[in-house]
mmCIF file of C-alpha atoms and ligand atoms in Angstrom:
data_model
loop_
_atom_site.group_PDB
_atom_site.id
_atom_site.type_symbol
_atom_site.label_atom_id
_atom_site.label_comp_id
_atom_site.label_asym_id
_atom_site.label_seq_id
_atom_site.Cartn_x
_atom_site.Cartn_y
_atom_site.Cartn_z
ATOM 1 C CA UNK A 29 1.144 -21.627 8.261
ATOM 2 C CA UNK A 30 0.914 -20.293 11.958
ATOM 3 C CA UNK A 31 -0.750 -21.833 14.064
ATOM 4 C CA UNK A 32 -2.034 -19.229 15.940
ATOM 5 C CA UNK A 33 -5.323 -18.727 12.291
ATOM 6 C CA UNK A 34 -8.127 -18.863 13.729
ATOM 7 C CA UNK A 35 -10.708 -20.037 11.381
ATOM 8 C CA UNK A 36 -11.921 -16.614 9.662
ATOM 9 C CA UNK A 37 -8.593 -16.045 9.609
ATOM 10 C CA UNK A 38 -7.536 -18.629 7.317
ATOM 11 C CA UNK A 39 -10.790 -18.048 5.351
ATOM 12 C CA UNK A 40 -10.146 -14.769 4.571
ATOM 13 C CA UNK A 41 -6.700 -16.083 3.575
ATOM 14 C CA UNK A 42 -8.079 -18.354 1.536
ATOM 15 C CA UNK A 43 -10.464 -15.749 0.054
ATOM 16 C CA UNK A 44 -7.664 -13.513 -0.985
ATOM 17 C CA UNK A 45 -5.372 -17.059 -1.856
ATOM 18 C CA UNK A 46 -8.311 -17.855 -4.431
ATOM 19 C CA UNK A 47 -8.805 -14.124 -5.529
ATOM 20 C CA UNK A 48 -9.624 -13.716 -9.535
ATOM 21 C CA UNK A 49 -10.881 -10.808 -11.250
ATOM 22 C CA UNK A 50 -13.449 -11.465 -14.083
ATOM 23 C CA UNK A 51 -11.395 -11.384 -16.565
ATOM 24 C CA UNK A 52 -8.788 -13.768 -17.508
ATOM 25 C CA UNK A 53 -5.155 -13.475 -16.653
ATOM 26 C CA UNK A 54 -6.139 -9.213 -15.417
ATOM 27 C CA UNK A 55 -4.194 -8.656 -12.768
ATOM 28 C CA UNK A 56 -4.971 -6.319 -9.624
ATOM 29 C CA UNK A 57 -1.849 -3.939 -10.255
ATOM 30 C CA UNK A 58 -1.944 -2.230 -5.316
ATOM 31 C CA UNK A 59 -0.362 1.019 -5.148
ATOM 32 C CA UNK A 60 1.532 2.187 -2.711
ATOM 33 C CA UNK A 61 2.165 5.714 -1.746
ATOM 34 C CA UNK A 62 3.891 7.992 1.054
ATOM 35 C CA UNK A 63 5.998 9.246 2.938
ATOM 36 C CA UNK A 64 9.664 8.171 3.208
ATOM 37 C CA UNK A 65 9.892 5.684 6.411
ATOM 38 C CA UNK A 66 5.718 5.091 6.442
ATOM 39 C CA UNK A 67 6.450 1.794 6.360
ATOM 40 C CA UNK A 68 5.732 0.726 2.510
ATOM 41 C CA UNK A 69 8.246 -1.596 2.222
ATOM 42 C CA UNK A 70 7.307 -3.016 5.461
ATOM 43 C CA UNK A 71 4.056 -3.102 4.710
ATOM 44 C CA UNK A 72 4.491 -5.726 1.396
ATOM 45 C CA UNK A 73 6.381 -8.097 3.548
ATOM 46 C CA UNK A 74 3.588 -8.528 6.044
ATOM 47 C CA UNK A 75 1.075 -9.625 3.236
ATOM 48 C CA UNK A 76 3.676 -11.565 2.112
ATOM 49 C CA UNK A 77 4.169 -13.501 4.958
ATOM 50 C CA UNK A 78 0.622 -13.118 5.496
ATOM 51 C CA UNK A 79 0.360 -15.288 2.274
ATOM 52 C CA UNK A 80 3.149 -17.097 2.658
ATOM 53 C CA UNK A 81 2.580 -18.015 6.149
ATOM 54 C CA UNK A 82 5.695 -17.334 7.136
ATOM 55 C CA UNK A 83 8.143 -14.635 8.018
ATOM 56 C CA UNK A 84 11.750 -13.905 5.596
ATOM 57 C CA UNK A 85 12.443 -9.954 5.369
ATOM 58 C CA UNK A 86 15.311 -10.789 2.524
ATOM 59 C CA UNK A 87 11.719 -12.767 0.259
ATOM 60 C CA UNK A 88 10.410 -9.311 0.712
ATOM 61 C CA UNK A 89 10.790 -5.779 -0.414
ATOM 62 C CA UNK A 90 12.063 -4.720 3.210
ATOM 63 C CA UNK A 91 15.417 -3.671 3.569
ATOM 64 C CA UNK A 92 16.522 -2.069 7.532
ATOM 65 C CA UNK A 93 18.847 1.355 6.684
ATOM 66 C CA UNK A 94 17.300 1.453 3.277
ATOM 67 C CA UNK A 95 14.286 3.266 2.744
ATOM 68 C CA UNK A 96 14.273 5.225 0.555
ATOM 69 C CA UNK A 97 12.813 2.599 -3.069
ATOM 70 C CA UNK A 98 13.944 4.734 -6.385
ATOM 71 C CA UNK A 99 13.685 1.617 -8.701
ATOM 72 C CA UNK A 100 9.800 0.994 -9.962
ATOM 73 C CA UNK A 101 9.147 -2.842 -9.527
ATOM 74 C CA UNK A 102 5.713 -5.371 -9.681
ATOM 75 C CA UNK A 103 5.766 -7.592 -6.140
ATOM 76 C CA UNK A 104 3.609 -10.781 -6.826
ATOM 77 C CA UNK A 105 3.849 -13.209 -4.420
ATOM 78 C CA UNK A 106 3.711 -16.637 -4.662
ATOM 79 C CA UNK A 107 0.919 -19.024 -3.499
ATOM 80 C CA UNK A 108 3.216 -21.605 -1.012
ATOM 81 C CA UNK A 109 3.524 -24.583 -2.596
ATOM 82 C CA UNK A 110 2.271 -24.700 -5.850
ATOM 83 C CA UNK A 111 3.460 -22.847 -9.449
ATOM 84 C CA UNK A 112 1.138 -19.508 -9.422
ATOM 85 C CA UNK A 113 1.670 -16.003 -8.592
ATOM 86 C CA UNK A 114 -1.999 -14.601 -6.304
ATOM 87 C CA UNK A 115 -3.447 -12.806 -9.175
ATOM 88 C CA UNK A 116 -2.746 -8.669 -7.289
ATOM 89 C CA UNK A 117 0.068 -7.226 -7.549
ATOM 90 C CA UNK A 118 1.878 -4.615 -5.234
ATOM 91 C CA UNK A 119 4.038 -1.487 -6.519
ATOM 92 C CA UNK A 120 5.674 0.610 -3.692
ATOM 93 C CA UNK A 121 6.904 4.014 -4.845
ATOM 94 C CA UNK A 122 9.613 5.952 -4.258
ATOM 95 C CA UNK A 123 9.397 8.381 -0.813
ATOM 96 C CA UNK A 124 7.765 11.574 -1.232
ATOM 97 C CA UNK A 125 9.834 14.112 -0.603
ATOM 98 C CA UNK A 126 7.684 17.443 1.102
ATOM 99 C CA UNK A 127 10.203 20.543 1.066
ATOM 100 C CA UNK A 128 11.060 21.841 -2.162
ATOM 101 C CA UNK A 129 7.581 22.860 -4.450
ATOM 102 C CA UNK A 130 9.872 21.696 -7.088
ATOM 103 C CA UNK A 131 9.547 17.928 -6.315
ATOM 104 C CA UNK A 132 6.261 18.521 -4.547
ATOM 105 C CA UNK A 133 4.439 18.390 -9.012
ATOM 106 C CA UNK A 134 7.459 15.547 -10.106
ATOM 107 C CA UNK A 135 6.192 13.567 -7.591
ATOM 108 C CA UNK A 136 2.780 14.286 -8.309
ATOM 109 C CA UNK A 137 3.241 14.223 -11.928
ATOM 110 C CA UNK A 138 4.641 10.569 -11.987
ATOM 111 C CA UNK A 139 2.437 9.052 -9.077
ATOM 112 C CA UNK A 140 0.020 10.372 -12.518
ATOM 113 C CA UNK A 141 1.830 7.908 -15.232
ATOM 114 C CA UNK A 142 1.964 4.953 -12.861
ATOM 115 C CA UNK A 143 -1.153 5.136 -11.771
ATOM 116 C CA UNK A 144 -1.958 5.133 -16.070
ATOM 117 C CA UNK A 145 0.273 2.610 -16.016
ATOM 118 C CA UNK A 146 2.719 4.803 -18.123
ATOM 119 C CA UNK A 147 5.508 3.640 -15.949
ATOM 120 C CA UNK A 148 7.124 0.054 -17.051
ATOM 121 C CA UNK A 149 9.069 -2.397 -14.096
ATOM 122 C CA UNK A 150 13.228 -1.526 -13.650
ATOM 123 C CA UNK A 151 12.136 3.040 -14.104
ATOM 124 C CA UNK A 152 14.219 4.492 -11.772
ATOM 125 C CA UNK A 153 12.260 7.421 -10.475
ATOM 126 C CA UNK A 154 14.453 10.583 -10.590
ATOM 127 C CA UNK A 155 13.519 13.785 -8.036
ATOM 128 C CA UNK A 156 14.805 15.756 -9.181
ATOM 129 C CA UNK A 157 12.460 15.553 -13.945
ATOM 130 C CA UNK A 158 9.698 13.064 -14.503
ATOM 131 C CA UNK A 159 9.529 10.389 -16.366
ATOM 132 C CA UNK A 160 10.078 11.090 -20.533
ATOM 133 C CA UNK A 161 8.124 10.325 -23.369
ATOM 134 C CA UNK A 162 11.794 8.885 -25.082
ATOM 135 C CA UNK A 163 12.591 6.648 -21.640
ATOM 136 C CA UNK A 164 13.030 2.632 -22.408
ATOM 137 C CA UNK A 165 10.449 2.095 -19.529
ATOM 138 C CA UNK A 166 7.708 4.336 -21.027
ATOM 139 C CA UNK A 167 4.579 2.539 -21.583
ATOM 140 C CA UNK A 168 3.104 4.350 -24.830
ATOM 141 C CA UNK A 169 0.210 1.782 -24.963
ATOM 142 C CA UNK A 170 -0.581 0.976 -21.066
ATOM 143 C CA UNK A 171 -3.442 -2.566 -21.191
ATOM 144 C CA UNK A 172 -5.769 -2.056 -18.294
ATOM 145 C CA UNK A 173 -2.609 -5.085 -16.677
ATOM 146 C CA UNK A 174 0.189 -1.824 -16.727
ATOM 147 C CA UNK A 175 -3.197 0.169 -14.828
ATOM 148 C CA UNK A 176 -3.025 0.929 -11.331
ATOM 149 C CA UNK A 177 -6.955 -0.227 -9.027
ATOM 150 C CA UNK A 178 -6.477 1.056 -6.009
ATOM 151 C CA UNK A 179 -3.879 3.640 -4.619
ATOM 152 C CA UNK A 180 -3.051 3.050 -1.523
ATOM 153 C CA UNK A 181 -1.663 5.761 0.456
ATOM 154 C CA UNK A 182 1.129 4.227 3.798
ATOM 155 C CA UNK A 183 0.792 6.848 6.771
ATOM 156 C CA UNK A 184 3.050 6.722 10.183
ATOM 157 C CA UNK A 185 0.688 7.130 12.986
ATOM 158 C CA UNK A 186 2.947 7.693 15.136
ATOM 159 C CA UNK A 187 4.212 11.206 12.566
ATOM 160 C CA UNK A 188 0.919 11.868 11.152
ATOM 161 C CA UNK A 189 0.393 14.956 13.255
ATOM 162 C CA UNK A 190 4.582 16.406 11.619
ATOM 163 C CA UNK A 191 2.928 16.469 8.311
ATOM 164 C CA UNK A 192 3.619 19.528 6.840
ATOM 165 C CA UNK A 193 1.070 22.031 5.645
ATOM 166 C CA UNK A 194 2.953 21.012 1.893
ATOM 167 C CA UNK A 195 3.313 17.646 2.206
ATOM 168 C CA UNK A 196 -0.630 17.180 3.171
ATOM 169 C CA UNK A 197 -0.875 19.473 -0.079
ATOM 170 C CA UNK A 198 0.553 16.786 -2.378
ATOM 171 C CA UNK A 199 -0.724 14.319 -0.380
ATOM 172 C CA UNK A 200 -4.525 16.256 -1.984
ATOM 173 C CA UNK A 201 -3.021 16.865 -4.724
ATOM 174 C CA UNK A 202 -2.408 12.732 -5.972
ATOM 175 C CA UNK A 203 -5.442 11.605 -4.237
ATOM 176 C CA UNK A 204 -6.978 14.209 -6.488
ATOM 177 C CA UNK A 205 -5.336 13.032 -9.879
ATOM 178 C CA UNK A 206 -6.822 9.408 -8.975
ATOM 179 C CA UNK A 207 -10.487 10.675 -8.237
ATOM 180 C CA UNK A 208 -10.569 11.739 -12.095
ATOM 181 C CA UNK A 209 -9.139 8.136 -13.371
ATOM 182 C CA UNK A 210 -11.497 7.161 -11.235
ATOM 183 C CA UNK A 211 -8.896 4.915 -8.410
ATOM 184 C CA UNK A 212 -10.667 3.922 -5.575
ATOM 185 C CA UNK A 213 -7.856 5.837 -2.175
ATOM 186 C CA UNK A 214 -7.775 3.807 0.921
ATOM 187 C CA UNK A 215 -5.310 4.668 3.714
ATOM 188 C CA UNK A 216 -3.081 1.821 5.864
ATOM 189 C CA UNK A 217 -2.569 3.469 9.073
ATOM 190 C CA UNK A 218 1.670 1.977 10.054
ATOM 191 C CA UNK A 219 3.063 2.278 13.469
ATOM 192 C CA UNK A 220 -0.088 1.635 15.755
ATOM 193 C CA UNK A 221 2.537 0.084 17.923
ATOM 194 C CA UNK A 222 4.163 2.704 18.748
ATOM 195 C CA UNK A 223 1.503 6.273 19.365
ATOM 196 C CA UNK A 224 -0.901 4.353 22.482
ATOM 197 C CA UNK A 225 0.293 2.044 24.980
ATOM 198 C CA UNK A 226 -3.330 0.377 25.429
ATOM 199 C CA UNK A 227 -2.146 -1.028 21.431
ATOM 200 C CA UNK A 228 1.093 -2.345 22.453
ATOM 201 C CA UNK A 229 0.406 -3.946 24.890
ATOM 202 C CA UNK A 230 -2.392 -5.393 22.941
ATOM 203 C CA UNK A 231 -3.606 -5.031 19.581
ATOM 204 C CA UNK A 232 -7.242 -5.621 20.276
ATOM 205 C CA UNK A 233 -7.203 -2.337 21.389
ATOM 206 C CA UNK A 234 -7.287 -1.170 18.721
ATOM 207 C CA UNK A 235 -11.043 -0.366 17.740
ATOM 208 C CA UNK A 236 -10.812 1.664 21.902
ATOM 209 C CA UNK A 237 -7.701 4.026 20.946
ATOM 210 C CA UNK A 238 -8.767 7.359 21.762
ATOM 211 C CA UNK A 239 -5.710 8.462 20.812
ATOM 212 C CA UNK A 240 -5.898 6.364 16.966
ATOM 213 C CA UNK A 241 -9.472 7.120 16.244
ATOM 214 C CA UNK A 242 -8.671 11.007 16.896
ATOM 215 C CA UNK A 243 -5.635 10.406 14.760
ATOM 216 C CA UNK A 244 -7.235 9.052 12.110
ATOM 217 C CA UNK A 245 -10.421 11.686 11.878
ATOM 218 C CA UNK A 246 -7.939 14.605 11.638
ATOM 219 C CA UNK A 247 -6.417 12.834 8.505
ATOM 220 C CA UNK A 248 -9.183 11.919 7.106
ATOM 221 C CA UNK A 249 -10.886 15.476 7.008
ATOM 222 C CA UNK A 250 -7.490 16.938 5.845
ATOM 223 C CA UNK A 251 -6.334 14.548 2.664
ATOM 224 C CA UNK A 252 -10.645 13.834 1.955
ATOM 225 C CA UNK A 253 -10.050 10.151 2.351
ATOM 226 C CA UNK A 254 -12.942 8.942 4.300
ATOM 227 C CA UNK A 255 -12.192 7.121 7.503
ATOM 228 C CA UNK A 256 -14.443 4.063 6.979
ATOM 229 C CA UNK A 257 -11.339 3.436 3.885
ATOM 230 C CA UNK A 258 -8.523 3.976 6.576
ATOM 231 C CA UNK A 259 -6.873 0.792 7.990
ATOM 232 C CA UNK A 260 -4.856 0.556 11.308
ATOM 233 C CA UNK A 261 -1.693 -2.143 10.489
ATOM 234 C CA UNK A 262 1.157 -2.851 12.615
ATOM 235 C CA UNK A 263 3.763 -4.178 10.327
ATOM 236 C CA UNK A 264 5.765 -6.981 10.590
ATOM 237 C CA UNK A 265 9.033 -5.775 12.268
ATOM 238 C CA UNK A 266 11.269 -7.897 14.141
ATOM 239 C CA UNK A 267 11.308 -11.627 14.576
ATOM 240 C CA UNK A 268 8.347 -13.293 16.539
ATOM 241 C CA UNK A 269 6.122 -10.213 15.209
ATOM 242 C CA UNK A 270 3.239 -12.429 13.787
ATOM 243 C CA UNK A 271 0.729 -13.209 15.800
ATOM 244 C CA UNK A 272 -2.979 -14.053 15.880
ATOM 245 C CA UNK A 273 -3.683 -9.945 16.451
ATOM 246 C CA UNK A 274 -1.214 -8.901 13.940
ATOM 247 C CA UNK A 275 -2.064 -11.369 11.397
ATOM 248 C CA UNK A 276 -6.124 -9.961 11.333
ATOM 249 C CA UNK A 277 -5.425 -6.566 10.640
ATOM 250 C CA UNK A 278 -2.632 -7.229 8.029
ATOM 251 C CA UNK A 279 -5.101 -9.787 6.438
ATOM 252 C CA UNK A 280 -8.289 -6.927 6.920
ATOM 253 C CA UNK A 281 -7.062 -4.750 5.249
ATOM 254 C CA UNK A 282 -5.287 -6.431 2.674
ATOM 255 C CA UNK A 283 -8.756 -8.128 1.986
ATOM 256 C CA UNK A 284 -10.894 -4.437 1.842
ATOM 257 C CA UNK A 285 -7.575 -3.053 -0.487
ATOM 258 C CA UNK A 286 -8.053 -5.991 -2.636
ATOM 259 C CA UNK A 287 -12.288 -5.541 -2.743
ATOM 260 C CA UNK A 288 -11.830 -1.305 -3.821
ATOM 261 C CA UNK A 289 -9.458 -3.316 -6.900
ATOM 262 C CA UNK A 290 -12.021 -5.273 -7.905
ATOM 263 C CA UNK A 291 -14.326 -2.312 -7.849
ATOM 264 C CA UNK A 292 -12.518 -0.191 -11.030
ATOM 265 C CA UNK A 293 -11.555 -3.626 -12.403
ATOM 266 C CA UNK A 294 -15.782 -3.453 -13.915
ATOM 267 C CA UNK A 295 -15.634 -0.971 -13.685
ATOM 268 C CA UNK A 296 -12.969 -0.103 -16.187
ATOM 269 C CA UNK A 297 -14.741 -3.324 -17.604
ATOM 270 C CA UNK A 298 -18.370 -2.467 -17.618
ATOM 271 C CA UNK A 299 -16.730 1.139 -19.298
ATOM 272 C CA UNK A 300 -15.587 -0.371 -22.752
HETATM 273 N N1 GDP B 2 7.100 0.006 15.295
HETATM 274 C C1 GDP B 2 6.681 -0.324 13.822
HETATM 275 N N2 GDP B 2 7.943 -0.646 13.247
HETATM 276 C C2 GDP B 2 7.981 -0.348 11.331
HETATM 277 C C3 GDP B 2 6.701 -0.585 11.355
HETATM 278 N N3 GDP B 2 6.452 -0.641 10.619
HETATM 279 C C4 GDP B 2 7.652 -0.623 9.509
HETATM 280 N N4 GDP B 2 7.982 0.422 10.926
HETATM 281 C C5 GDP B 2 9.580 0.118 10.645
HETATM 282 O O1 GDP B 2 9.895 1.728 10.302
HETATM 283 C C6 GDP B 2 10.292 1.814 9.390
HETATM 284 C C7 GDP B 2 10.556 2.212 7.737
HETATM 285 O O2 GDP B 2 9.867 1.130 6.908
HETATM 286 P P1 GDP B 2 9.853 0.997 5.678
HETATM 287 O O3 GDP B 2 8.893 0.022 5.331
HETATM 288 O O4 GDP B 2 11.386 1.199 4.828
HETATM 289 O O5 GDP B 2 8.958 2.325 4.743
HETATM 290 P P2 GDP B 2 9.155 3.374 3.711
HETATM 291 O O6 GDP B 2 9.913 4.221 3.173
HETATM 292 O O7 GDP B 2 7.653 3.835 3.957
HETATM 293 O O8 GDP B 2 9.279 1.572 2.541
HETATM 294 C C8 GDP B 2 11.161 0.623 9.424
HETATM 295 O O9 GDP B 2 12.451 0.374 10.077
HETATM 296 C C9 GDP B 2 10.609 -0.859 9.973
HETATM 297 O O10 GDP B 2 11.491 -1.058 10.483
HETATM 298 C C10 GDP B 2 5.491 -1.154 12.283
HETATM 299 O O11 GDP B 2 4.166 -0.809 11.543
HETATM 300 N N5 GDP B 2 5.888 -0.270 13.319
HETATM 301 MG MG1 MG B 3 10.618 1.606 1.026
#
């Protein structure tokens, strides 16, 4: 365990590790999407580091230099010293390309199928075509465990102002598809250390930063994700990046994501 953990951190960490959906054996599935290099793989690494209490890049998802996740994979996190896994899993999608209409549509369709649980682990995304029903990784009969329970849009805070109208439209489309499926949506702003010298100096300034607040408000208005569903993090990125502040932000974002996902699971089971 990291030596800097506060009592609150320890309590929240235990909460996240102990989390169990009401139904036995149910997995809470968190789906990350967003543009290439937004920090999706790094966020998975950060979450793994937070839970495991240590950082090791090779244990996680991000390999420096490779930003293109093509294969669909569920990342489960083993609880330390135990042979059990946390009750949530993270999935990463191939980074969205928003340069041409054709690609855009395919991405949205594939993400919709992923949300419905129709894509099995191991599927290699193809930007030229959506998954076919004949594909061996196509899941014709998804169970509650295959479906996505919370959708997380990962946003590079340092480049959010550069997003093209098409990119924004794609995010709106994905958000609407998720709404149709009753899947809650949140956003995570990464790389906040790059946008504001005050934040870089001290991450505790995150709540005081005007620059960050403006960026979040603008994104919220454009994409339609409420401001209180947007969380800021600085990912584990370089050695010694973990300290009390980075840790607290990541753990807090994870805790909220799990709460949203749990609501979705309960809603589904109530509906029968
Ligand atoms: N400074 C900083 N760099 C980050 C942060 N998150 C990710 N990165 C870097 O951004 C690059 C792309 O991240 P990656 O996780 O591979 O993006 P992905 O394509 O969305 O999976 C990598 O070089 C990361 O080290 C962050 O919070 N702060
Ligand atoms: Mg990646």
